[in-house]
Every structure is written in C-alpha cells, then in structure tokens.
PDB file of C-alpha atoms in Angstrom:
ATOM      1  CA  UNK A  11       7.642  -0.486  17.880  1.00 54.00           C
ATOM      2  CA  UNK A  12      10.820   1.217  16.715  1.00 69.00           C
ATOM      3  CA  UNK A  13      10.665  -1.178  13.378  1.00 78.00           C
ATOM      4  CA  UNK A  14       7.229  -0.640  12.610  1.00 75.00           C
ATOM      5  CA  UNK A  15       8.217   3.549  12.699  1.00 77.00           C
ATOM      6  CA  UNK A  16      10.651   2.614  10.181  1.00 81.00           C
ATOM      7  CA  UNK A  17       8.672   0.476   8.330  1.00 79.00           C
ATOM      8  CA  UNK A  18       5.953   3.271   7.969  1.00 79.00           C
ATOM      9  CA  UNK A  19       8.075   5.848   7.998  1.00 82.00           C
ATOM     10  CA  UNK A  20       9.650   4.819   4.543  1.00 82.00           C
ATOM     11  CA  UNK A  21       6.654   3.600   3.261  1.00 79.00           C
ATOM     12  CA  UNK A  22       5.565   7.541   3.036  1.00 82.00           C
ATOM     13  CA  UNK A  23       8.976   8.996   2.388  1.00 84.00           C
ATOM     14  CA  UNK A  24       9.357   6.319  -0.313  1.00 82.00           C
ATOM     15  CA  UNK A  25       6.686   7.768  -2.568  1.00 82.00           C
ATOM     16  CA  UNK A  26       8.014  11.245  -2.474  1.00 83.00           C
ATOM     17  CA  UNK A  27      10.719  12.412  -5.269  1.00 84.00           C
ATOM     18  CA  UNK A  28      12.684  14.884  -2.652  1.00 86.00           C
ATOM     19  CA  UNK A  29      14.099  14.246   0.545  1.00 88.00           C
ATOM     20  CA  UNK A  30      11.995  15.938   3.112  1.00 85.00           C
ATOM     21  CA  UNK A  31      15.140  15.453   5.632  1.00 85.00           C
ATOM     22  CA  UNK A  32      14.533  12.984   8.867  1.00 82.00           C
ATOM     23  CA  UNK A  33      13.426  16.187  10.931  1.00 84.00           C
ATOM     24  CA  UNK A  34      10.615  16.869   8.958  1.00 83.00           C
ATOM     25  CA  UNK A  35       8.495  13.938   9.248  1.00 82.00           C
ATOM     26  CA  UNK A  36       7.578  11.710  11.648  1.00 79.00           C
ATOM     27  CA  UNK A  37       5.295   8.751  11.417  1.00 78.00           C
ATOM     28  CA  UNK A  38       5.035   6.493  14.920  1.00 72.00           C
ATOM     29  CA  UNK A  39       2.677   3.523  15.401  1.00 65.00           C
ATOM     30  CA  UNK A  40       1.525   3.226  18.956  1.00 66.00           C
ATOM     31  CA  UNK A  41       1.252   0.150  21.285  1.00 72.00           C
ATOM     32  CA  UNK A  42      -2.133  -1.782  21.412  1.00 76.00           C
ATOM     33  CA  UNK A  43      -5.211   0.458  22.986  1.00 82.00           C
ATOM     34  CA  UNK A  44      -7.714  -1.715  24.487  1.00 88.00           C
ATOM     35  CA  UNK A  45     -10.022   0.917  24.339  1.00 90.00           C
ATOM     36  CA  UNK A  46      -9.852   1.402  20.222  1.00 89.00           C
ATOM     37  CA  UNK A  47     -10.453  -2.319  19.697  1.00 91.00           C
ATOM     38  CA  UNK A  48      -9.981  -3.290  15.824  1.00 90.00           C
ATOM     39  CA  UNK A  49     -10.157   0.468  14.675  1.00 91.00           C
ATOM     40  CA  UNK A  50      -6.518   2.617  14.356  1.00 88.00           C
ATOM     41  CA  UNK A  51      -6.491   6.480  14.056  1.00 88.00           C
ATOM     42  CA  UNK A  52      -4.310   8.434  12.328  1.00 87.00           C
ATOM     43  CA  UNK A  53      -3.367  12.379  12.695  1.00 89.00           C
ATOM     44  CA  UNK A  54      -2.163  13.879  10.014  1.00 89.00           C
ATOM     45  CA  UNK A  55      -0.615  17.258   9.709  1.00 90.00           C
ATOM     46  CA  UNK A  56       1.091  19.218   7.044  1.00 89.00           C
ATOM     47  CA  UNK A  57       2.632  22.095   6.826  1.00 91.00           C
ATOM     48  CA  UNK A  58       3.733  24.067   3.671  1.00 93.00           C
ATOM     49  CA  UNK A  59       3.695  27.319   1.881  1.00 94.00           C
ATOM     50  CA  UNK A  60       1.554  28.759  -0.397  1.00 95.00           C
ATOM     51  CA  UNK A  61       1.538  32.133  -2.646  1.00 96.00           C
ATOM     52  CA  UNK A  62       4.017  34.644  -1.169  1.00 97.00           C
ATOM     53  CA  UNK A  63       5.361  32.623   1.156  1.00 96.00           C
ATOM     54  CA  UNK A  64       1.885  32.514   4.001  1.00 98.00           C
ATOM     55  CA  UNK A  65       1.867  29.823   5.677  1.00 97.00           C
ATOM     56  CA  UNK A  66      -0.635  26.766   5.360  1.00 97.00           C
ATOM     57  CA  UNK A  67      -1.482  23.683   7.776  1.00 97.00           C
ATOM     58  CA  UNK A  68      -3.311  21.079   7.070  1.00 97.00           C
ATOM     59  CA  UNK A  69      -5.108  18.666  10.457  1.00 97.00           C
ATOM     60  CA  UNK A  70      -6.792  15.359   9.450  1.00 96.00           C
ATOM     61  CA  UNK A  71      -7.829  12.879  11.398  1.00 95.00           C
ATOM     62  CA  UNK A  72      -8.634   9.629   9.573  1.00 93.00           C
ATOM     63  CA  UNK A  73     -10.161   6.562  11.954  1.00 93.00           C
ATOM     64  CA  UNK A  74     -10.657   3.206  10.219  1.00 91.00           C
ATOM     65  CA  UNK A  75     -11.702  -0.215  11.073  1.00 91.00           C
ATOM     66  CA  UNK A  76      -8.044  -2.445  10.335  1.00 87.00           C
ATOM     67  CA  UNK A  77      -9.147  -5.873   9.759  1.00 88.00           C
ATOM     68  CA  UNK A  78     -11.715  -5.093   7.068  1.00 90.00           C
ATOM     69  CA  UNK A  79      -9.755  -1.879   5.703  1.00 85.00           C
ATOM     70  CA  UNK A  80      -6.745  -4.180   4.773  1.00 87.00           C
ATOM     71  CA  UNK A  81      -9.117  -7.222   3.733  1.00 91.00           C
ATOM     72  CA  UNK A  82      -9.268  -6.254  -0.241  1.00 92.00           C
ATOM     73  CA  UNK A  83      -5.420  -5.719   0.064  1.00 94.00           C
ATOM     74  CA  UNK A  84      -4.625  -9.497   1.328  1.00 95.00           C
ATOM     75  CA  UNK A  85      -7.487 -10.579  -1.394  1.00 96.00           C
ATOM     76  CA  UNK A  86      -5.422  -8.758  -4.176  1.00 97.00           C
ATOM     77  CA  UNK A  87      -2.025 -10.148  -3.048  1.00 97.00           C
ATOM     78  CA  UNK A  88      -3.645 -13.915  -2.580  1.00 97.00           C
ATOM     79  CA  UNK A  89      -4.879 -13.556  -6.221  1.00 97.00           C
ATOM     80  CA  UNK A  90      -1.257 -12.536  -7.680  1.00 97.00           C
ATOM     81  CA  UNK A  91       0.452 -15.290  -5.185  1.00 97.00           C
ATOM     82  CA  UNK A  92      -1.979 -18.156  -7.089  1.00 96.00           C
ATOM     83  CA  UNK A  93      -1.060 -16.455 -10.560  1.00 96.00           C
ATOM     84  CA  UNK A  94       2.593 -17.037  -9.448  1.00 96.00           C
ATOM     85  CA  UNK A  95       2.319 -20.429  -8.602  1.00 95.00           C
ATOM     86  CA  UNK A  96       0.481 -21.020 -11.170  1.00 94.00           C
ATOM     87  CA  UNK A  97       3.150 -20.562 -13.357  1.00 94.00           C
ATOM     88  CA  UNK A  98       5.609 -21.969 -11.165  1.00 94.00           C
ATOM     89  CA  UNK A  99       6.925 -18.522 -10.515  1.00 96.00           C
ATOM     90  CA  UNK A 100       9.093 -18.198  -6.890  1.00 95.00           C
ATOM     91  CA  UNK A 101      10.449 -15.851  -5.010  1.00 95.00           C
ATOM     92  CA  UNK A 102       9.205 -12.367  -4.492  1.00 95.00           C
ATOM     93  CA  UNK A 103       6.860 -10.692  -6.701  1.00 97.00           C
ATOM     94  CA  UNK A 104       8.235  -7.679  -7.362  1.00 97.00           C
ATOM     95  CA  UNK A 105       5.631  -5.611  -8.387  1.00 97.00           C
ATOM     96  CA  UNK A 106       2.512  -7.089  -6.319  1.00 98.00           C
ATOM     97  CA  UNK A 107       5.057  -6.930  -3.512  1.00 97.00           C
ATOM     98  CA  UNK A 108       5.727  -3.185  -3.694  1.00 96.00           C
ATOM     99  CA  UNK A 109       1.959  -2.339  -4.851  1.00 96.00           C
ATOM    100  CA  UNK A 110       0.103  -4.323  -1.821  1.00 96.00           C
ATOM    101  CA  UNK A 111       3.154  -4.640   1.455  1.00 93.00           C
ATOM    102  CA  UNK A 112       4.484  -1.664   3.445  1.00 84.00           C
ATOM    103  CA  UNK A 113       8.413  -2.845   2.826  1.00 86.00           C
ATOM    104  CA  UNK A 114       8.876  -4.977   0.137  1.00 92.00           C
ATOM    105  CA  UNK A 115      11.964  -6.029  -1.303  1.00 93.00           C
ATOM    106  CA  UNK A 116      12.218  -3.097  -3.728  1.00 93.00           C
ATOM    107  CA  UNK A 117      10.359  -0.101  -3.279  1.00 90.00           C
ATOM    108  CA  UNK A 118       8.867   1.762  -6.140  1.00 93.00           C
ATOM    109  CA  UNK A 119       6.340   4.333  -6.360  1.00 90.00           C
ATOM    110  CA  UNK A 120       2.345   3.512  -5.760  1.00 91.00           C
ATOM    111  CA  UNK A 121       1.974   4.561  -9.453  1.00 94.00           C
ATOM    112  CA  UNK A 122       4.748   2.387 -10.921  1.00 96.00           C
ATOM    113  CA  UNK A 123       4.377  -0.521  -8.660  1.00 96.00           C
ATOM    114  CA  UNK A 124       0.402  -0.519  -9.665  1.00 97.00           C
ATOM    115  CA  UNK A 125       1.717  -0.377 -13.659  1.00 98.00           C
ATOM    116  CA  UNK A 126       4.020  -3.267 -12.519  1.00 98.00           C
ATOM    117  CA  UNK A 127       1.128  -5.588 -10.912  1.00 98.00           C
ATOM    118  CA  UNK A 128      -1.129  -5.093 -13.956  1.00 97.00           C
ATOM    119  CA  UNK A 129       1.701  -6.133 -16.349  1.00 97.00           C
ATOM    120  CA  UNK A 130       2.232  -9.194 -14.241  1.00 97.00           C
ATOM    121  CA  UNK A 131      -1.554  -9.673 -13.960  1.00 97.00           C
ATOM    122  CA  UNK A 132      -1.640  -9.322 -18.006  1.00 95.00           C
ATOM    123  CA  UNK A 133       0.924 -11.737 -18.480  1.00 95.00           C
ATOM    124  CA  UNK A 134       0.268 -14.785 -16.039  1.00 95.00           C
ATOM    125  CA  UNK A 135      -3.979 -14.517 -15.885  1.00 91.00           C
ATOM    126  CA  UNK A 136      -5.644 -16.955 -18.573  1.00 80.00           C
ATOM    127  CA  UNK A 137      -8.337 -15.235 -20.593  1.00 70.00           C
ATOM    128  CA  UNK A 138     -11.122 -17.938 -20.182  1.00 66.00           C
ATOM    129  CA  UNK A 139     -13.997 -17.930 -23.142  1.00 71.00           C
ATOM    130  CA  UNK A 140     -17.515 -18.545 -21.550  1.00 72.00           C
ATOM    131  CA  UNK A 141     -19.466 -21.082 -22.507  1.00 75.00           C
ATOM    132  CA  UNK A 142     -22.542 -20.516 -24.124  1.00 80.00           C
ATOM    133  CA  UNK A 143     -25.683 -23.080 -24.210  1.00 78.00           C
ATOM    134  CA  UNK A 144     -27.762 -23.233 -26.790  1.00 77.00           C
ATOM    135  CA  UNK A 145     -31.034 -24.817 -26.390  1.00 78.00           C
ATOM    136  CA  UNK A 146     -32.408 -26.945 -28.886  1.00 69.00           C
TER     137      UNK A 146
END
C-alpha cells in the first residue's frame, strides 16, 4: 500500500506548477473491500481561499466501476504499443507513457503529455485511402 500512496500521490502533485508542501495533501489507496466489489470511491476535499481571504471547501465524492473506467485507457495505450512496434520502435514511449500510466518514466503534465501522444500518433499511424467500388 505505501507504494501505491506514492504512486498516486505524485501522479496529482505532478500536474500542479507549485509545491503544495507534503502536509497539504494526502492521497491513500485502501486495501481490497469485499463489500465494494469492482467499484472504488474516492473523497475529495479542497480547501482554499477566495475574495478577502473567506474560506472555501470543496466535498466530492466520486464512485466508479474500475475495470470498465480504465478499459478505454488500456485500449489507447495497446493502440500506441502496435504503432511502436510497428515501426520497430523499443523502449518506453514517452509520451503515451506519461499520457495513459500513473508513474511513467518521465512525468509531464496531462496537457503536454496528451500534445506528446498525438505527435507520436501523427508520426507513426499510416493514413490509409479507402477503396471505392464502382459498379459497372
């Protein structure tokens, strides 16, 4: 557990431009609940300033099932692993690794690492014509 709570914890921290200093975050996972099956919960709560100072807290509570919620994400990174190999590229993918995995090799931000996945996209996906029949 105490690597996943690092894992997630700097996959959140990572996106920010400003330390927010160890003491003011904390993101745990939790063991396995029997009772939750394939769904996760997360609490989330913020808390901030607004004009002249008042404070302002934010409580969400987001609940998701896990095995089709990260689904589209494994699709995504499948596609850019055949483009790679394709193209007899190895090694990490820099980009589609920081855009789709919670700690990749190098971490970037979700908005650069997206900008990095479609360049890579761009440049290794073959623009097929279609065919068209005529019919005589």
């Amino acid at each position: 557990l105490e690597s996943k709570k690092i894992s997630k914890t700097n996959a959140v921290t990572s996106q920010l431009d400003y330390d927010v200093g160890a003491k003011n975050v904390h993101i745990g996972p939790s063991d396995y609940v029997p009772w939750l099956t394939d769904r996760k919960w997360a609490y989330i709560r913020m808390e901030g300033r607004s004009f002249g100072d008042v404070p302002l807290n934010a409580e969400l509570k987001l609940e998701v099932w896990d095995s089709p919620n990260s689904a589209g994400v494994v699709i995504d990174a499948i596609r850019c692993i055949k483009l790679a190999l394709d193209h007899n590229i190895a090694g990490a993918l820099e980009g589609p690794s920081a855009y789709f995995m919670k700690s990749p090799p190098v971490q970037y931000t979700d908005s650069k690492a997206r900008e990095m996945t479609a360049a890579f996209i761009r440049a290794t996906a073959q623009v097929v014509e279609p065919v068209v029949a005529t019919v005589a």
